[in-house]
Coordinates of C-alpha atoms in Angstrom, one line a residue:
M1 CA 87.5 125.9 133.1
P2 CA 88.7 122.3 132.3
C3 CA 89.8 121.7 128.7
K4 CA 86.8 119.3 128.0
D5 CA 84.4 121.9 129.3
I6 CA 85.9 124.6 127.0
V7 CA 85.5 122.3 124.0
M8 CA 81.8 121.6 124.8
E9 CA 81.1 125.2 125.4
R10 CA 82.4 126.0 121.9
L11 CA 80.2 123.4 120.4
T12 CA 77.3 124.6 122.5
R13 CA 77.7 128.1 121.3
L14 CA 77.6 127.0 117.7
F15 CA 74.4 125.1 118.4
Q16 CA 72.8 128.1 120.1
Q17 CA 73.9 130.4 117.2
H18 CA 72.2 128.1 114.7
F19 CA 69.1 126.9 116.5
G20 CA 68.5 129.8 118.9
F21 CA 68.8 127.9 122.1
R22 CA 71.3 125.8 124.0
P23 CA 71.3 122.0 123.7
D24 CA 69.8 120.0 126.5
N25 CA 72.1 117.0 126.1
T26 CA 75.6 116.3 124.8
A27 CA 77.0 112.8 124.3
A28 CA 80.4 111.6 122.9
I29 CA 80.3 109.4 119.8
A30 CA 82.9 106.7 119.5
G31 CA 85.2 107.2 116.5
A32 CA 87.0 104.5 114.5
G33 CA 90.5 105.3 113.2
S34 CA 90.1 109.0 113.3
N35 CA 91.7 111.4 115.8
R36 CA 88.7 113.8 115.5
R37 CA 86.2 113.8 118.3
Y38 CA 82.5 113.7 117.7
F39 CA 79.6 114.6 119.9
R40 CA 75.8 114.5 119.5
L41 CA 74.1 117.6 120.7
T42 CA 70.3 117.6 121.2
G43 CA 67.8 120.1 122.3
G44 CA 64.0 120.2 121.8
E45 CA 63.4 118.4 118.5
Q46 CA 66.8 119.5 117.1
C47 CA 69.9 117.4 116.8
A48 CA 73.4 118.0 115.4
I49 CA 76.9 116.5 115.3
G50 CA 79.7 118.5 116.9
V51 CA 83.2 117.9 115.6
I52 CA 86.5 118.8 117.2
G53 CA 89.4 118.3 114.7
V54 CA 93.1 118.2 115.1
S55 CA 93.8 120.1 111.9
A56 CA 92.2 123.3 110.7
D57 CA 93.2 122.5 107.1
E58 CA 91.5 119.1 107.3
N59 CA 88.4 120.7 108.8
R60 CA 88.3 123.4 106.1
A61 CA 88.6 120.8 103.4
F62 CA 85.6 118.9 104.8
I63 CA 83.5 122.0 105.2
Y64 CA 84.3 123.2 101.7
L65 CA 83.5 119.8 100.2
S66 CA 80.3 119.5 102.2
R67 CA 79.0 122.8 101.0
H68 CA 80.1 122.2 97.4
F69 CA 78.4 118.8 97.3
R70 CA 75.2 120.0 98.9
D71 CA 75.0 122.8 96.3
A72 CA 75.5 120.1 93.6
G73 CA 72.6 118.0 95.0
Q74 CA 74.8 115.3 96.5
P75 CA 73.9 113.5 99.8
M76 CA 76.3 115.3 102.2
P77 CA 75.6 116.9 105.6
L78 CA 74.7 120.5 106.0
I79 CA 77.2 122.6 107.9
Y80 CA 75.4 124.5 110.6
G81 CA 78.3 126.5 112.0
V82 CA 82.1 126.8 112.1
S83 CA 84.4 128.3 114.8
A84 CA 86.6 131.2 113.8
D85 CA 89.7 129.1 113.9
A86 CA 88.0 126.2 112.1
M87 CA 89.0 123.8 114.8
C88 CA 85.4 122.8 115.5
Y89 CA 82.2 122.8 113.6
L90 CA 78.6 121.6 113.7
Q91 CA 77.0 119.5 111.0
E92 CA 73.8 117.8 110.2
D93 CA 73.1 114.6 112.1
F94 CA 72.3 111.6 109.8
G95 CA 71.4 109.3 112.7
T96 CA 73.1 106.3 114.2
R97 CA 72.6 103.6 111.5
S98 CA 75.4 103.2 109.0
L99 CA 75.5 100.9 106.0
Y100 CA 78.1 98.8 108.0
D101 CA 75.5 98.4 110.8
A102 CA 72.8 97.4 108.2
L103 CA 75.0 94.7 106.9
A104 CA 75.7 93.1 110.3
T105 CA 73.2 90.3 109.8
A106 CA 75.0 89.2 106.6
R107 CA 78.4 89.4 108.3
N108 CA 77.1 87.3 111.2
N109 CA 75.6 84.8 108.8
T110 CA 78.9 83.7 107.3
Y111 CA 78.8 86.7 104.8
I112 CA 75.6 85.6 103.1
Y113 CA 74.2 88.8 101.6
G114 CA 70.5 88.6 100.8
A115 CA 68.3 90.7 98.5
A116 CA 67.8 93.5 101.1
E117 CA 71.6 93.9 101.7
E118 CA 72.3 93.7 97.9
Q119 CA 69.8 96.5 97.3
L120 CA 71.4 98.7 99.9
L121 CA 74.8 98.2 98.4
E122 CA 73.6 98.8 94.8
T123 CA 71.8 102.0 95.9
T124 CA 75.0 103.2 97.5
L125 CA 77.2 102.5 94.5
R126 CA 74.7 104.2 92.1
A127 CA 74.9 107.3 94.4
L128 CA 78.7 107.1 94.3
A129 CA 78.7 107.3 90.5
H130 CA 76.8 110.6 90.7
L131 CA 79.0 112.0 93.5
Q132 CA 82.2 111.2 91.6
T133 CA 81.1 112.8 88.3
E134 CA 78.4 115.4 88.9
G135 CA 79.8 116.3 92.3
A136 CA 83.2 117.0 90.8
R137 CA 81.9 119.7 88.4
G138 CA 83.1 123.1 89.5
L139 CA 85.2 121.7 92.3
D140 CA 88.0 124.1 93.4
E141 CA 90.9 121.8 93.8
T142 CA 93.0 124.5 95.5
L143 CA 90.7 124.1 98.6
L144 CA 91.5 120.3 98.9
L145 CA 94.1 118.8 101.1
S146 CA 97.4 118.0 99.5
P147 CA 97.9 116.0 97.4
R148 CA 95.0 117.4 95.5
R149 CA 95.2 114.8 92.7
M150 CA 95.6 111.1 92.6
N151 CA 98.6 111.1 90.2
T152 CA 101.7 109.0 89.9
R153 CA 103.4 110.8 92.8
A154 CA 100.4 110.4 95.1
A155 CA 100.1 106.7 94.3
M156 CA 103.8 106.3 95.1
F157 CA 103.1 107.9 98.5
D158 CA 100.6 105.0 99.1
L159 CA 103.0 102.3 98.0
T160 CA 105.9 103.8 100.0
Y161 CA 103.6 104.0 103.0
F162 CA 102.9 100.2 102.6
K163 CA 106.7 99.5 102.3
Y164 CA 107.6 101.3 105.5
M165 CA 104.6 100.7 107.7
F166 CA 103.9 97.1 106.8
L167 CA 106.5 95.4 104.7
R168 CA 109.4 96.6 106.7
A169 CA 107.6 95.6 109.9
Q170 CA 107.7 92.0 108.6
D171 CA 111.5 92.1 108.3
I172 CA 111.4 90.9 104.7
P173 CA 114.7 91.7 102.9
I174 CA 114.1 93.6 99.7
D175 CA 116.1 95.2 96.8
E176 CA 115.0 98.8 97.3
L177 CA 115.7 99.9 93.7
R178 CA 114.0 97.0 92.0
L179 CA 111.0 97.3 94.3
E180 CA 110.8 101.1 93.7
D181 CA 111.0 100.5 89.9
D182 CA 108.0 98.2 89.9
M183 CA 106.0 100.4 92.3
L184 CA 106.7 103.4 90.0
R185 CA 105.5 101.5 86.9
L186 CA 102.3 100.4 88.7
S187 CA 101.7 104.0 89.9
D188 CA 102.1 105.4 86.4
D189 CA 100.0 102.8 84.8
L190 CA 97.1 103.5 87.1
C191 CA 97.4 107.3 87.8
G192 CA 99.6 108.7 85.0
K193 CA 96.7 110.3 83.2
P194 CA 94.9 113.3 84.9
A195 CA 91.3 112.7 86.0
K196 CA 88.5 115.3 86.5
T197 CA 86.4 113.1 88.7
F198 CA 86.2 113.0 92.5
L199 CA 88.0 110.4 94.5
Y200 CA 86.4 109.9 97.9
R201 CA 89.6 108.2 99.2
D202 CA 88.1 106.3 102.1
F203 CA 84.8 105.0 100.6
Q204 CA 83.6 102.2 102.9
A205 CA 80.4 101.0 104.5
R206 CA 81.3 102.8 107.8
N207 CA 81.3 106.1 106.0
V208 CA 77.8 105.7 104.6
M209 CA 74.9 106.6 106.8
L210 CA 71.3 105.4 106.0
T211 CA 68.1 107.4 106.3
A212 CA 64.9 105.9 107.5
D213 CA 64.0 104.9 103.9
N214 CA 67.5 103.4 103.3
Q215 CA 68.9 106.2 101.2
P216 CA 72.7 106.7 101.6
R217 CA 74.3 109.8 103.1
F218 CA 78.1 110.3 102.9
I219 CA 80.5 111.3 105.7
D220 CA 84.3 111.5 106.3
Y221 CA 85.5 112.6 102.8
Q222 CA 87.9 115.3 103.9
G223 CA 90.8 113.5 102.3
G224 CA 89.1 113.5 98.9
R225 CA 90.8 114.6 95.7
L226 CA 90.6 114.5 92.0
G227 CA 91.3 111.0 90.7
P228 CA 90.3 107.9 88.8
L229 CA 86.8 106.4 89.4
Q230 CA 88.1 102.9 90.0
Y231 CA 89.9 103.7 93.3
D232 CA 86.7 104.2 95.3
L233 CA 85.0 101.1 93.8
A234 CA 88.0 99.0 94.7
S235 CA 88.1 100.5 98.2
F236 CA 84.4 99.7 98.8
L237 CA 84.0 96.2 97.2
W238 CA 87.4 94.8 98.4
Q239 CA 87.0 96.1 101.9
A240 CA 88.8 93.3 103.7
S241 CA 86.2 92.8 106.5
A242 CA 83.2 92.7 104.2
H243 CA 84.1 89.4 102.3
Y244 CA 81.7 90.2 99.5
P245 CA 81.3 87.0 97.3
N246 CA 82.7 87.4 93.8
A247 CA 79.2 86.9 92.2
L248 CA 77.9 89.8 94.3
K249 CA 80.9 92.0 93.4
E250 CA 80.2 91.4 89.7
R251 CA 76.6 92.3 90.1
L252 CA 77.4 95.5 92.0
I253 CA 80.1 96.5 89.5
A254 CA 77.6 96.0 86.7
A255 CA 75.0 98.2 88.5
Y256 CA 77.7 100.9 89.1
L257 CA 78.7 100.9 85.4
N258 CA 75.1 101.0 84.3
E259 CA 74.5 104.1 86.4
L260 CA 77.8 105.7 85.3
S261 CA 76.8 105.2 81.7
T262 CA 73.7 107.4 82.2
I263 CA 76.1 110.2 83.1
Q264 CA 79.1 109.8 80.8
Q265 CA 80.4 107.4 78.2
V266 CA 82.1 104.3 79.6
E267 CA 84.4 101.7 78.0
N268 CA 83.6 98.8 80.3
D269 CA 86.5 96.5 79.3
A270 CA 89.1 99.1 79.8
F271 CA 87.4 100.2 83.1
L272 CA 87.4 96.7 84.5
Q273 CA 91.0 96.0 83.5
Q274 CA 92.1 99.2 85.4
L275 CA 89.9 98.2 88.3
Q276 CA 92.0 95.2 89.2
G277 CA 95.1 97.3 89.4
F278 CA 93.4 99.7 91.7
V279 CA 92.3 96.8 93.9
L280 CA 96.0 95.9 94.2
L281 CA 97.0 99.5 95.0
R282 CA 94.2 100.0 97.5
T283 CA 95.0 96.7 99.2
L284 CA 98.6 97.7 99.7
Q285 CA 97.6 101.1 101.0
V286 CA 95.2 99.6 103.5
L287 CA 97.9 97.2 104.7
G288 CA 100.1 100.2 105.3
A289 CA 97.4 101.8 107.4
Y290 CA 96.9 98.5 109.3
G291 CA 100.7 98.4 109.9
L292 CA 100.6 101.9 111.4
R293 CA 97.4 101.6 113.4
G294 CA 97.7 97.9 114.3
I295 CA 101.3 96.7 114.4
I296 CA 102.8 100.0 115.6
E297 CA 99.9 101.7 117.6
R298 CA 98.5 98.3 118.7
K299 CA 94.9 99.2 118.0
A300 CA 92.9 95.9 118.1
Y301 CA 90.5 96.5 115.2
F302 CA 93.3 97.1 112.7
L303 CA 95.4 94.1 114.0
Q304 CA 92.3 91.9 113.5
S305 CA 91.8 93.2 110.0
I306 CA 95.2 92.2 108.7
P307 CA 94.5 88.5 107.9
A308 CA 91.5 89.3 105.7
A309 CA 93.6 91.9 103.8
I310 CA 96.3 89.4 103.3
D311 CA 93.8 87.0 101.9
N312 CA 92.7 89.6 99.4
L313 CA 96.3 90.0 98.4
R314 CA 96.8 86.3 97.9
T315 CA 93.8 86.2 95.6
L316 CA 95.1 89.1 93.6
L317 CA 98.4 87.4 93.2
A318 CA 96.8 84.1 92.1
D319 CA 94.8 86.1 89.5
G320 CA 98.0 87.4 88.0
V321 CA 97.2 91.1 88.7
C322 CA 100.8 91.8 89.8
R323 CA 102.4 89.8 86.9
P324 CA 103.5 92.9 85.0
Y325 CA 105.6 93.9 88.0
P326 CA 107.7 90.8 88.7
Y327 CA 109.8 92.0 91.6
L328 CA 106.8 93.5 93.4
E329 CA 105.0 90.2 92.8
E330 CA 108.0 88.2 94.2
T331 CA 108.1 90.4 97.3
L332 CA 104.4 90.1 97.9
Q333 CA 104.5 86.4 97.4
R334 CA 107.1 86.2 100.2
L335 CA 104.9 88.4 102.4
C336 CA 101.9 86.2 101.8
E337 CA 103.8 83.1 102.9
R338 CA 103.8 84.5 106.4
T339 CA 101.2 83.5 109.0
Y340 CA 98.9 86.3 110.3

């Protein structure tokens, strides 16, 4: 039996075990940057998403988190079945409409976000606040992928990733020790204190599915860990391709903080100050990913995303976010002088 047929047979068996009959149709679903393969299986009135992963550990982390969050009342998919080797599984189908899809009109209209789009974004961020806090209660971090916490060392992984995958690719000469000293100070300032909240890690509009009544459902959080709240907010609002206007960002941050304050005590000024540092950290991490997927692997979407991410970086530098780290600031300024 050809390899593809074997894969589909495994997913078909999981479908049959859960629903009691074999699917009538199977269709591949296009992925984005992931190496996992997705299929939609349908039969009668039932529908499920079949997933073929490349890492059993990654799959187990997703399955554990999905079940934990569902038990905690969070909007994650049900897991219908898992193969014995954890290399494939079947999950609830949240449909075909993502938040990214719902925002297409605004993107096509020179990034003018109307009341309907703003409401979708606000609802999503309010749900995020509950996931990060209430969803983290009772979380067994030993079942997460390593690194299990967003600490100083993990932040340095991100910055080193940026250095080798993007900065080095631009052939900009650097003083390794001075750059590492500044990167280490930035990492420690942001992630030096342990956090008990959940960090989604890749929180973006493509990973939010919408129900018929526009309620958010979350996917692709297998890389999640314990970490600071601001990281996900930075990832979402400063997504390079979204171009959210500053006034909209401010309203959405206010809505998020308002929701967070119903769950736990929040010091808004301190939160906002740290948020800017996380925007810098996340921007550099994203550029590292764009360097690998775009510059090295030549994937078009990631190459096309680089100029917008550089624009974000230019704004951060103009706002003085990097000023406490002078050599890092100098290096990034030289990077931003390039044409992309």
